[in-house]
mmCIF file of C-alpha atoms in Angstrom:
data_model
loop_
_atom_site.group_PDB
_atom_site.id
_atom_site.type_symbol
_atom_site.label_atom_id
_atom_site.label_comp_id
_atom_site.label_asym_id
_atom_site.label_seq_id
_atom_site.Cartn_x
_atom_site.Cartn_y
_atom_site.Cartn_z
ATOM 1 C CA MET J 1 -27.722 -21.548 12.403
ATOM 2 C CA ASP J 2 -24.949 -20.621 10.366
ATOM 3 C CA LYS J 3 -21.899 -23.023 10.679
ATOM 4 C CA ILE J 4 -18.422 -21.758 10.815
ATOM 5 C CA LYS J 5 -15.645 -23.301 8.713
ATOM 6 C CA ARG J 6 -13.488 -20.521 8.608
ATOM 7 C CA PHE J 7 -11.327 -17.377 9.616
ATOM 8 C CA ILE J 8 -9.912 -15.286 8.043
ATOM 9 C CA ASP J 9 -8.156 -12.493 8.751
ATOM 10 C CA ILE J 10 -7.919 -9.666 6.026
ATOM 11 C CA GLN J 11 -5.289 -7.028 5.278
ATOM 12 C CA VAL J 12 -6.194 -3.463 3.887
ATOM 13 C CA PRO J 13 -2.471 -2.353 2.570
ATOM 14 C CA VAL J 14 -3.962 1.909 3.624
ATOM 15 C CA THR J 15 -1.100 3.387 5.918
ATOM 16 C CA THR J 16 -2.773 5.953 6.691
ATOM 17 C CA CYS J 17 -5.042 7.404 9.091
ATOM 18 C CA THR J 18 -7.155 9.874 10.147
ATOM 19 C CA LEU J 19 -5.871 9.741 14.119
ATOM 20 C CA ARG J 20 -2.260 9.607 15.103
ATOM 21 C CA CYS J 21 -2.267 7.791 18.566
ATOM 22 C CA HIS J 22 1.348 6.691 20.352
ATOM 23 C CA TYR J 23 0.692 3.703 20.517
ATOM 24 C CA CYS J 24 -0.109 2.519 17.458
ATOM 25 C CA TYR J 25 2.326 0.156 15.591
ATOM 26 C CA ILE J 26 2.353 1.974 12.222
ATOM 27 C CA THR J 27 3.089 5.457 14.360
ATOM 28 C CA GLN J 28 5.860 3.825 16.123
ATOM 29 C CA HIS J 29 7.800 2.996 13.042
ATOM 30 C CA LYS J 30 6.652 5.333 11.693
ATOM 31 C CA LEU J 31 4.906 3.728 8.941
ATOM 32 C CA PHE J 32 2.636 6.336 7.924
ATOM 33 C CA SER J 33 1.800 7.705 4.234
ATOM 34 C CA ALA J 34 -0.466 10.471 3.319
ATOM 35 C CA LYS J 35 -1.665 8.324 0.107
ATOM 36 C CA VAL J 36 -4.831 6.082 0.280
ATOM 37 C CA PRO J 37 -4.160 3.272 -1.957
ATOM 38 C CA LYS J 38 -6.441 2.122 -4.980
ATOM 39 C CA LEU J 39 -6.684 -1.371 -4.423
ATOM 40 C CA LYS J 40 -5.435 -3.715 -6.834
ATOM 41 C CA TYR J 41 -8.533 -6.200 -7.167
ATOM 42 C CA SER J 42 -11.717 -5.049 -8.105
ATOM 43 C CA ALA J 43 -14.864 -5.646 -4.812
ATOM 44 C CA GLU J 44 -16.286 -8.510 -7.817
ATOM 45 C CA GLN J 45 -12.875 -10.402 -8.129
ATOM 46 C CA ILE J 46 -12.680 -10.043 -4.595
ATOM 47 C CA GLY J 47 -16.451 -11.531 -3.764
ATOM 48 C CA LYS J 48 -15.357 -14.691 -6.714
ATOM 49 C CA ALA J 49 -12.458 -15.534 -4.460
ATOM 50 C CA LEU J 50 -13.787 -15.459 -1.195
ATOM 51 C CA SER J 51 -16.769 -17.445 -1.834
ATOM 52 C CA LYS J 52 -18.351 -19.471 0.327
ATOM 53 C CA GLU J 53 -17.718 -22.816 -2.135
ATOM 54 C CA ARG J 54 -14.041 -22.074 -2.866
ATOM 55 C CA LEU J 55 -13.562 -21.829 0.969
ATOM 56 C CA GLY J 56 -15.576 -24.641 1.820
ATOM 57 C CA GLY J 57 -18.622 -22.827 3.697
ATOM 58 C CA VAL J 58 -18.819 -19.920 5.872
ATOM 59 C CA ALA J 59 -16.504 -18.262 6.942
ATOM 60 C CA HIS J 60 -15.776 -14.841 9.576
ATOM 61 C CA LEU J 61 -13.268 -12.542 8.198
ATOM 62 C CA ASN J 62 -12.052 -10.028 9.780
ATOM 63 C CA ILE J 63 -11.177 -6.860 8.131
ATOM 64 C CA CYS J 64 -8.100 -4.644 9.186
ATOM 65 C CA GLY J 65 -6.164 -1.435 7.928
ATOM 66 C CA ASN J 66 -2.716 -0.698 9.035
ATOM 67 C CA GLY J 67 -4.100 2.268 9.214
ATOM 68 C CA GLU J 68 -7.535 3.322 9.026
ATOM 69 C CA THR J 69 -9.300 0.621 7.152
ATOM 70 C CA LEU J 70 -12.584 2.744 5.976
ATOM 71 C CA LEU J 71 -10.479 5.529 4.543
ATOM 72 C CA PRO J 72 -10.803 3.730 0.235
ATOM 73 C CA PRO J 73 -14.119 3.613 -1.007
ATOM 74 C CA GLU J 74 -13.888 0.852 -2.506
ATOM 75 C CA MET J 75 -14.391 -0.992 0.820
ATOM 76 C CA THR J 76 -18.575 -0.292 0.324
ATOM 77 C CA ASP J 77 -18.008 -2.446 -2.538
ATOM 78 C CA ILE J 78 -16.346 -4.980 -0.933
ATOM 79 C CA VAL J 79 -17.986 -6.366 2.478
ATOM 80 C CA ARG J 80 -20.878 -5.890 0.800
ATOM 81 C CA VAL J 81 -20.182 -8.631 -1.708
ATOM 82 C CA LEU J 82 -18.742 -10.772 0.613
ATOM 83 C CA LEU J 83 -21.518 -10.109 2.452
ATOM 84 C CA GLU J 84 -23.571 -11.302 -0.611
ATOM 85 C CA GLN J 85 -20.974 -14.528 -0.445
ATOM 86 C CA GLY J 86 -22.928 -15.342 3.459
ATOM 87 C CA HIS J 87 -19.937 -14.490 5.408
ATOM 88 C CA TYR J 88 -19.865 -12.646 8.821
ATOM 89 C CA ILE J 89 -17.898 -10.117 8.900
ATOM 90 C CA MET J 90 -16.324 -7.940 12.054
ATOM 91 C CA ILE J 91 -14.573 -4.167 10.375
ATOM 92 C CA VAL J 92 -11.810 -2.748 12.731
ATOM 93 C CA ASN J 93 -11.987 1.232 12.497
ATOM 94 C CA ASN J 94 -11.425 3.972 14.590
ATOM 95 C CA GLY J 95 -15.556 5.643 13.989
ATOM 96 C CA THR J 96 -13.968 8.955 12.645
ATOM 97 C CA ILE J 97 -15.614 7.787 8.765
ATOM 98 C CA THR J 98 -18.524 8.900 8.815
ATOM 99 C CA GLN J 99 -19.127 8.619 5.198
ATOM 100 C CA ARG J 100 -18.691 5.082 4.521
ATOM 101 C CA PHE J 101 -21.451 4.105 7.501
ATOM 102 C CA LYS J 102 -23.778 6.587 5.639
ATOM 103 C CA GLU J 103 -22.974 4.750 2.567
ATOM 104 C CA MET J 104 -22.915 1.305 4.207
ATOM 105 C CA MET J 105 -26.300 2.078 6.343
ATOM 106 C CA GLU J 106 -27.835 3.416 3.493
ATOM 107 C CA GLN J 107 -27.108 0.698 0.608
ATOM 108 C CA TYR J 108 -26.593 -2.666 2.298
ATOM 109 C CA PRO J 109 -30.720 -4.202 2.737
ATOM 110 C CA PRO J 110 -31.237 -6.067 6.124
ATOM 111 C CA GLU J 111 -30.417 -9.098 6.034
ATOM 112 C CA LEU J 112 -26.796 -8.614 5.193
ATOM 113 C CA LYS J 113 -26.427 -5.889 8.164
ATOM 114 C CA LYS J 114 -27.698 -8.808 10.624
ATOM 115 C CA ARG J 115 -23.698 -10.165 9.561
ATOM 116 C CA LEU J 116 -22.035 -7.068 9.812
ATOM 117 C CA GLY J 117 -20.212 -6.255 13.005
ATOM 118 C CA PHE J 118 -17.746 -3.043 13.840
ATOM 119 C CA LYS J 119 -15.210 -3.467 16.466
ATOM 120 C CA PHE J 120 -14.432 0.677 16.658
ATOM 121 C CA SER J 121 -11.202 1.104 18.845
ATOM 122 C CA PHE J 122 -11.980 4.347 21.077
ATOM 123 C CA HIS J 123 -8.571 6.709 20.751
ATOM 124 C CA TYR J 124 -9.680 8.331 23.767
ATOM 125 C CA LEU J 125 -7.319 10.985 23.580
ATOM 126 C CA GLU J 126 -7.248 11.235 19.870
ATOM 127 C CA LEU J 127 -10.604 11.771 20.231
ATOM 128 C CA LYS J 128 -10.723 14.400 22.298
ATOM 129 C CA LYS J 129 -7.502 16.357 21.009
ATOM 130 C CA LYS J 130 -9.346 16.177 17.290
ATOM 131 C CA ASN J 131 -12.812 16.937 18.826
ATOM 132 C CA LEU J 132 -14.384 13.859 17.445
ATOM 133 C CA MET J 133 -15.607 12.516 20.057
ATOM 134 C CA ASP J 134 -19.419 12.937 18.900
ATOM 135 C CA ARG J 135 -19.004 11.723 15.876
ATOM 136 C CA PHE J 136 -16.861 8.860 16.767
ATOM 137 C CA PHE J 137 -19.867 7.782 19.542
ATOM 138 C CA ASP J 138 -22.655 9.186 16.364
ATOM 139 C CA ASN J 139 -21.416 7.048 14.849
ATOM 140 C CA ILE J 140 -21.774 3.535 16.481
ATOM 141 C CA ARG J 141 -25.626 4.478 17.192
ATOM 142 C CA LEU J 142 -25.590 5.075 13.802
ATOM 143 C CA VAL J 143 -24.861 1.117 13.092
ATOM 144 C CA ARG J 144 -26.240 -0.145 16.074
ATOM 145 C CA ASP J 145 -29.083 1.206 14.951
ATOM 146 C CA ASN J 146 -29.799 -0.420 11.987
ATOM 147 C CA GLY J 147 -29.223 -3.496 13.121
ATOM 148 C CA CYS J 148 -25.596 -4.254 12.627
ATOM 149 C CA SER J 149 -23.411 -5.360 15.739
ATOM 150 C CA PHE J 150 -20.972 -3.170 17.372
ATOM 151 C CA SER J 151 -17.654 -3.894 20.130
ATOM 152 C CA LEU J 152 -16.418 -0.962 21.300
ATOM 153 C CA GLU J 153 -12.715 -1.746 22.992
ATOM 154 C CA MET J 154 -9.305 -0.234 23.806
ATOM 155 C CA THR J 155 -5.656 0.536 24.120
ATOM 156 C CA PRO J 156 -4.186 0.426 27.581
ATOM 157 C CA SER J 157 -1.977 3.473 27.701
ATOM 158 C CA ASP J 158 -0.378 4.803 30.655
ATOM 159 C CA GLU J 159 -0.903 8.049 29.353
ATOM 160 C CA LEU J 160 -5.098 7.323 30.099
ATOM 161 C CA ILE J 161 -4.411 6.278 33.334
ATOM 162 C CA PRO J 162 -5.674 9.773 35.185
ATOM 163 C CA HIS J 163 -8.701 9.440 32.573
ATOM 164 C CA ILE J 164 -9.737 5.913 33.229
ATOM 165 C CA GLU J 165 -13.339 7.364 35.856
ATOM 166 C CA ASP J 166 -14.063 9.555 32.787
ATOM 167 C CA ILE J 167 -13.585 6.923 30.232
ATOM 168 C CA LYS J 168 -15.438 4.761 32.464
ATOM 169 C CA LYS J 169 -18.321 7.390 32.174
ATOM 170 C CA ILE J 170 -18.190 8.489 28.708
ATOM 171 C CA CYS J 171 -18.919 4.207 28.012
ATOM 172 C CA LYS J 172 -21.365 3.632 30.163
ATOM 173 C CA GLU J 173 -23.303 7.258 28.694
ATOM 174 C CA GLN J 174 -22.850 6.701 25.512
ATOM 175 C CA VAL J 175 -23.443 2.693 25.007
ATOM 176 C CA GLY J 176 -24.368 1.228 27.994
ATOM 177 C CA ALA J 177 -22.028 -0.571 29.082
ATOM 178 C CA LEU J 178 -17.344 -0.124 30.093
ATOM 179 C CA CYS J 179 -15.454 -1.490 26.654
ATOM 180 C CA HIS J 180 -13.767 -3.904 26.575
ATOM 181 C CA VAL J 181 -9.672 -3.403 26.759
ATOM 182 C CA THR J 182 -6.694 -5.319 24.727
ATOM 183 C CA VAL J 183 -2.925 -5.198 25.230
ATOM 184 C CA ALA J 184 -0.765 -3.095 23.351
ATOM 185 C CA ARG J 185 2.901 -4.661 22.321
ATOM 186 C CA ASP J 186 6.014 -2.400 22.636
ATOM 187 C CA GLU J 187 7.200 -2.582 19.435
ATOM 188 C CA ASN J 188 10.995 -0.940 20.071
ATOM 189 C CA VAL J 189 11.343 -3.444 22.490
ATOM 190 C CA PRO J 190 12.929 -7.285 20.758
ATOM 191 C CA GLY J 191 11.125 -9.734 21.772
ATOM 192 C CA PHE J 192 7.367 -9.388 23.218
ATOM 193 C CA VAL J 193 6.697 -6.687 25.851
ATOM 194 C CA ILE J 194 3.543 -4.608 27.428
ATOM 195 C CA LEU J 195 4.103 -1.854 26.141
ATOM 196 C CA SER J 196 3.688 0.309 29.965
ATOM 197 C CA LYS J 197 6.123 1.271 32.568
ATOM 198 C CA LEU J 198 4.166 -0.185 34.898
ATOM 199 C CA SER J 199 5.188 -4.073 36.141
ATOM 200 C CA ARG J 200 2.734 -6.550 34.718
ATOM 201 C CA GLU J 201 1.014 -7.192 37.873
ATOM 202 C CA GLU J 202 -0.031 -3.566 38.288
ATOM 203 C CA TYR J 203 -0.619 -3.156 34.332
ATOM 204 C CA GLN J 204 -3.290 -6.032 35.305
ATOM 205 C CA ARG J 205 -4.506 -4.648 38.353
ATOM 206 C CA ILE J 206 -5.621 -0.635 36.812
ATOM 207 C CA TRP J 207 -7.083 -2.268 33.693
ATOM 208 C CA GLY J 208 -8.234 -5.439 34.779
ATOM 209 C CA GLN J 209 -11.274 -2.789 36.417
ATOM 210 C CA PHE J 210 -12.667 -3.003 33.012
ATOM 211 C CA ASN J 211 -13.327 -6.687 33.273
ATOM 212 C CA SER J 212 -13.338 -7.250 30.222
ATOM 213 C CA PRO J 213 -12.510 -10.860 29.063
ATOM 214 C CA LEU J 214 -10.835 -10.198 25.688
ATOM 215 C CA PHE J 215 -8.465 -8.032 28.361
ATOM 216 C CA ASP J 216 -8.004 -11.475 30.866
ATOM 217 C CA PHE J 217 -7.651 -13.276 27.828
ATOM 218 C CA LYS J 218 -5.331 -11.831 25.700
ATOM 219 C CA MET J 219 -3.166 -11.041 29.030
ATOM 220 C CA SER J 220 -3.448 -15.462 30.231
ATOM 221 C CA ILE J 221 -1.902 -15.784 26.727
ATOM 222 C CA PHE J 222 0.888 -12.744 26.463
ATOM 223 C CA ASN J 223 4.964 -14.012 25.439
ATOM 224 C CA GLN J 224 2.972 -17.482 25.339
ATOM 225 C CA LYS J 225 4.900 -20.450 23.405
ATOM 226 C CA ARG J 226 2.049 -22.456 21.377
ATOM 227 C CA ASN J 227 3.652 -25.660 20.662
ATOM 228 C CA GLU J 228 0.173 -27.338 20.333
ATOM 229 C CA PHE J 229 -0.686 -28.068 16.612
ATOM 230 C CA CYS J 230 -2.540 -25.364 15.789
ATOM 231 C CA TYR J 231 -4.775 -25.681 12.448
ATOM 232 C CA SER J 232 -3.915 -21.727 10.648
ATOM 233 C CA GLY J 233 -3.838 -22.548 7.166
ATOM 234 C CA LEU J 234 -6.511 -25.282 7.281
ATOM 235 C CA TRP J 235 -9.563 -23.403 9.425
ATOM 236 C CA GLY J 236 -8.131 -20.288 8.189
ATOM 237 C CA GLY J 237 -5.161 -17.843 7.218
ATOM 238 C CA ILE J 238 -4.312 -13.743 6.681
ATOM 239 C CA LEU J 239 -5.133 -12.295 3.167
ATOM 240 C CA ASP J 240 -3.017 -8.967 2.250
ATOM 241 C CA LEU J 241 -6.332 -7.769 -0.027
ATOM 242 C CA GLY J 242 -2.875 -5.765 -2.456
ATOM 243 C CA THR J 243 -1.499 -8.656 -3.675
ATOM 244 C CA GLY J 244 -4.349 -10.686 -3.246
ATOM 245 C CA VAL J 245 -1.451 -13.061 -1.121
ATOM 246 C CA LEU J 246 -3.092 -15.908 1.532
ATOM 247 C CA ARG J 247 -0.541 -17.425 4.293
ATOM 248 C CA ALA J 248 -1.796 -19.053 7.499
ATOM 249 C CA CYS J 249 -0.854 -16.636 9.689
ATOM 250 C CA ASP J 250 1.640 -14.013 10.962
ATOM 251 C CA CYS J 251 4.721 -17.073 10.938
ATOM 252 C CA THR J 252 4.425 -18.950 8.175
ATOM 253 C CA PHE J 253 6.337 -17.940 5.087
ATOM 254 C CA ASN J 254 4.125 -20.869 2.333
ATOM 255 C CA ARG J 255 2.067 -18.501 0.786
ATOM 256 C CA GLN J 256 -0.386 -18.345 -2.323
ATOM 257 C CA ASN J 257 -1.890 -15.805 -4.061
ATOM 258 C CA ILE J 258 -5.976 -16.883 -4.017
ATOM 259 C CA LEU J 259 -7.296 -13.224 -6.181
ATOM 260 C CA ASP J 260 -5.524 -13.264 -9.353
ATOM 261 C CA ASP J 261 -7.716 -16.921 -10.523
ATOM 262 C CA PRO J 262 -10.877 -17.173 -8.414
ATOM 263 C CA THR J 263 -11.860 -20.297 -10.639
ATOM 264 C CA LYS J 264 -8.252 -22.204 -9.182
ATOM 265 C CA PRO J 265 -8.583 -24.002 -5.751
ATOM 266 C CA ILE J 266 -6.957 -22.785 -2.540
ATOM 267 C CA ASP J 267 -4.100 -25.244 -1.352
ATOM 268 C CA LEU J 268 -5.340 -25.038 2.407
ATOM 269 C CA LYS J 269 -2.581 -26.618 4.699
ATOM 270 C CA PRO J 270 -2.472 -26.943 8.432
ATOM 271 C CA LYS J 271 0.502 -24.599 9.693
ATOM 272 C CA GLY J 272 1.355 -27.522 12.545
ATOM 273 C CA HIS J 273 4.449 -26.203 14.384
ATOM 274 C CA CYS J 274 4.653 -22.385 15.484
ATOM 275 C CA ASN J 275 7.826 -20.735 15.955
ATOM 276 C CA LYS J 276 6.457 -17.518 17.052
ATOM 277 C CA ALA J 277 7.222 -16.723 20.915
ATOM 278 C CA HIS J 278 3.437 -15.441 21.276
ATOM 279 C CA CYS J 279 0.217 -16.064 18.628
ATOM 280 C CA HIS J 280 -0.231 -13.003 17.065
ATOM 281 C CA ASN J 281 -4.027 -11.953 17.526
ATOM 282 C CA GLY J 282 -4.482 -15.242 19.940
ATOM 283 C CA HIS J 283 -7.248 -13.603 21.254
ATOM 284 C CA ALA J 284 -8.942 -14.844 17.666
ATOM 285 C CA TRP J 285 -7.095 -17.612 15.981
ATOM 286 C CA LEU J 286 -7.249 -19.036 19.426
ATOM 287 C CA GLY J 287 -10.708 -17.879 20.876
ATOM 288 C CA LEU J 288 -11.991 -19.516 17.499
ATOM 289 C CA GLY J 289 -10.702 -22.844 18.117
ATOM 290 C CA MET J 290 -7.096 -23.262 15.577
ATOM 291 C CA ILE J 291 -6.187 -24.222 18.271
ATOM 292 C CA PRO J 292 -8.908 -27.756 19.430
ATOM 293 C CA GLU J 293 -7.590 -28.038 22.936
ATOM 294 C CA LEU J 294 -6.707 -25.251 24.456
ATOM 295 C CA SER J 295 -9.723 -23.986 26.473
ATOM 296 C CA THR J 296 -10.740 -20.457 25.535
ATOM 297 C CA PRO J 297 -13.528 -18.447 25.631
ATOM 298 C CA PHE J 298 -15.739 -18.275 22.611
ATOM 299 C CA TYR J 299 -15.299 -15.115 20.267
ATOM 300 C CA ALA J 300 -18.041 -13.937 21.502
ATOM 301 C CA GLU J 301 -17.753 -13.243 25.048
ATOM 302 C CA MET J 302 -14.152 -11.444 24.135
ATOM 303 C CA ARG J 303 -16.362 -9.264 21.705
ATOM 304 C CA ASP J 304 -19.957 -8.614 23.132
ATOM 305 C CA ARG J 305 -21.718 -7.003 26.691
ATOM 306 C CA VAL J 306 -24.775 -6.012 27.664
ATOM 307 C CA ASP J 307 -25.907 -2.568 27.868
ATOM 308 C CA LYS J 308 -27.286 -1.589 30.964
ATOM 309 C CA ASN J 309 -30.730 -1.895 29.062
ATOM 310 C CA GLY J 310 -29.866 -5.989 28.788
ATOM 311 C CA ASN J 311 -29.117 -4.974 25.076
ATOM 312 C CA HIS J 312 -26.323 -7.124 23.434
ATOM 313 C CA TRP J 313 -23.782 -4.993 21.452
ATOM 314 C CA LEU J 314 -23.716 -8.066 19.179
ATOM 315 C CA VAL J 315 -27.116 -8.967 17.265
ATOM 316 C CA PRO J 316 -28.533 -12.771 17.583
ATOM 317 C CA GLU J 317 -27.401 -13.761 14.312
ATOM 318 C CA MET J 318 -23.426 -12.404 14.353
ATOM 319 C CA ARG J 319 -23.590 -13.949 18.560
ATOM 320 C CA GLU J 320 -24.511 -17.585 17.355
ATOM 321 C CA PHE J 321 -22.197 -17.321 14.724
ATOM 322 C CA LEU J 322 -19.287 -16.189 17.108
ATOM 323 C CA SER J 323 -19.814 -18.870 19.666
ATOM 324 C CA GLN J 324 -18.786 -21.499 17.723
ATOM 325 C CA LYS J 325 -15.169 -22.888 17.800
ATOM 326 C CA LEU J 326 -14.100 -23.628 14.495
ATOM 327 C CA ALA J 327 -13.610 -27.876 15.200
ATOM 328 C CA ASP J 328 -17.611 -27.806 16.121
ATOM 329 C CA ASN J 329 -17.816 -27.840 11.910
ATOM 330 C CA ASN J 330 -14.173 -29.594 10.823
ATOM 331 C CA ASP J 331 -12.706 -32.863 10.884
ATOM 332 C CA LEU J 332 -9.461 -32.809 13.001
ATOM 333 C CA ILE J 333 -6.963 -34.551 11.825
ATOM 334 C CA SER J 334 -4.613 -37.833 12.982
ATOM 335 C CA ASP J 335 -2.180 -37.931 15.578
ATOM 336 C CA LYS J 336 0.379 -39.726 12.473
ATOM 337 C CA VAL J 337 -0.683 -37.705 9.995
ATOM 338 C CA LYS J 338 -0.134 -34.621 12.682
ATOM 339 C CA ASN J 339 3.668 -35.530 13.331
ATOM 340 C CA ARG J 340 4.376 -35.429 9.698
ATOM 341 C CA LEU J 341 2.793 -32.211 9.137
ATOM 342 C CA TYR J 342 4.748 -30.886 12.664
ATOM 343 C CA HIS J 343 8.306 -31.555 10.994
ATOM 344 C CA GLN J 344 7.789 -30.580 7.571
ATOM 345 C CA THR J 345 6.794 -26.545 8.929
ATOM 346 C CA TYR J 346 9.363 -27.072 11.514
ATOM 347 C CA LEU J 347 11.705 -28.261 8.209
ATOM 348 C CA ASP J 348 10.432 -25.054 6.174
ATOM 349 C CA ASP J 349 10.731 -22.898 9.325
ATOM 350 C CA LYS J 350 14.643 -23.510 9.483
ATOM 351 C CA LEU J 351 15.088 -23.912 5.248
ATOM 352 C CA TRP J 352 13.662 -20.658 4.948
ATOM 353 C CA ASN J 353 15.703 -19.077 8.600
ATOM 354 C CA LEU J 354 18.712 -20.315 6.786
ATOM 355 C CA ARG J 355 17.826 -18.473 2.917
ATOM 356 C CA ALA J 356 17.040 -15.341 4.723
ATOM 357 C CA LYS J 357 20.363 -15.126 6.772
ATOM 358 C CA LEU J 358 22.286 -16.194 3.598
ATOM 359 C CA GLY J 359 20.365 -13.546 1.430
ATOM 360 C CA LYS J 360 21.656 -10.340 4.561
ATOM 361 C CA ILE J 361 24.922 -11.938 4.159
ATOM 362 C CA TYR J 362 24.430 -11.837 0.424
ATOM 363 C CA TYR J 363 23.343 -8.137 -0.315
ATOM 364 C CA SER J 364 25.748 -6.751 2.928
ATOM 365 C CA ILE J 365 28.831 -8.259 1.549
ATOM 366 C CA LYS J 366 27.763 -7.013 -1.882
ATOM 367 C CA LYS J 367 27.248 -3.664 -1.027
#
C-alpha cells in the first residue's frame, strides 16, 4: 500500500460553469466569467513540479475549480501526468462535462484509473431545470465502470427540503446509496454562518437523515476555532494552478511559486498557529490529520459509501490510501520547535494584518 506523505489542494483558475446554483459562493459574489482560461503552465511542467521526489512522497491531490473544474481542455493531460507521478487524485466536478470523462476513460490505462476519483456535486435543482439529470448519472456510471472511484455529495439548501424524498429515491436508484451532504456558508454575512434560515438544531435534524459522515463531521467542527499546532504548510498546502503559488492553507500569507522552476526544492514550513475562526474545508485538512492529536474520522469514511449490492464507491486502492493519517508517515515536531514556530507565525500574521491596514489607509488617502 502506498503511504500518504502530502495533501495538496489544487485550485484551477476557472470562474465559469455550466450551472448557476444559488448557494455557490461564485454566484453569491457574482464572480462568474464567460471565459475558460488558457492555463499558463503546461501539463509537463506541472508534472515535474509535483513529482513524487520533489514532494517527498506520494500525495493526495484534490483538484477543484472556482467554477467547473473540467471545463479547461488541458485538464485531461494535467491529471494524467500527475497520476503518472504516482499520486492519488480526486476531482471536484458537477458531472456535466461528458467530453472530459470520455477522454480520461479512453486515454488512461487501468493502473492510473485505480488512483483516480471524482467528487460529483449533486446540484439537484439545476440538473432538473436544465434537463441534465440523465447525463449526470450516466457520467458517474462511466467512471465507475472504468474502475475509478467516485463520491456523490449534495449542498443542502432550504429550497431542497421539499424535494428530499425524491432526492433519496434518485440516489438509491442511480448509485445504490444516499448521497453525502456538505455544509454551505452564507458568503454575504460576516463570519461563519450556515446558509439557511433554519436554526442550527433544525438544520442538523433535517439533513442528518442522510446519515452522512461528511455532514456529521463538518457540523461538529463548523465555527470552531482551532488552537492546536497545525502541520499544514509542511505536510501539504494549497496550489493555485494559474499563478503557480503554493500557500500553507487558506489562512496563511507566506507563499512561494513552485511551478516556475521544478528543479528548486520546495520550502515546506508548518503553519503552526491558525488565525481563523474556522478551519476552511476542515473535513479534508483535519480528516487527513494536519492536527495529529485531534480525533477525526478517516477521510475515506467521509467519501465512501457501500451500495445496496455491497460495492464501495471508492475502489480498494483509493479506500486504503485515504484510510491513513499524514502523521502515520511523517515525523512530528518537538514541543520546543513547535513553540518557536507558533510564535513566529503568530507574529507574521500580526505584521501582515498591520501592513494590510496601512495599505488600505494609504489607498484611501490617495483617492
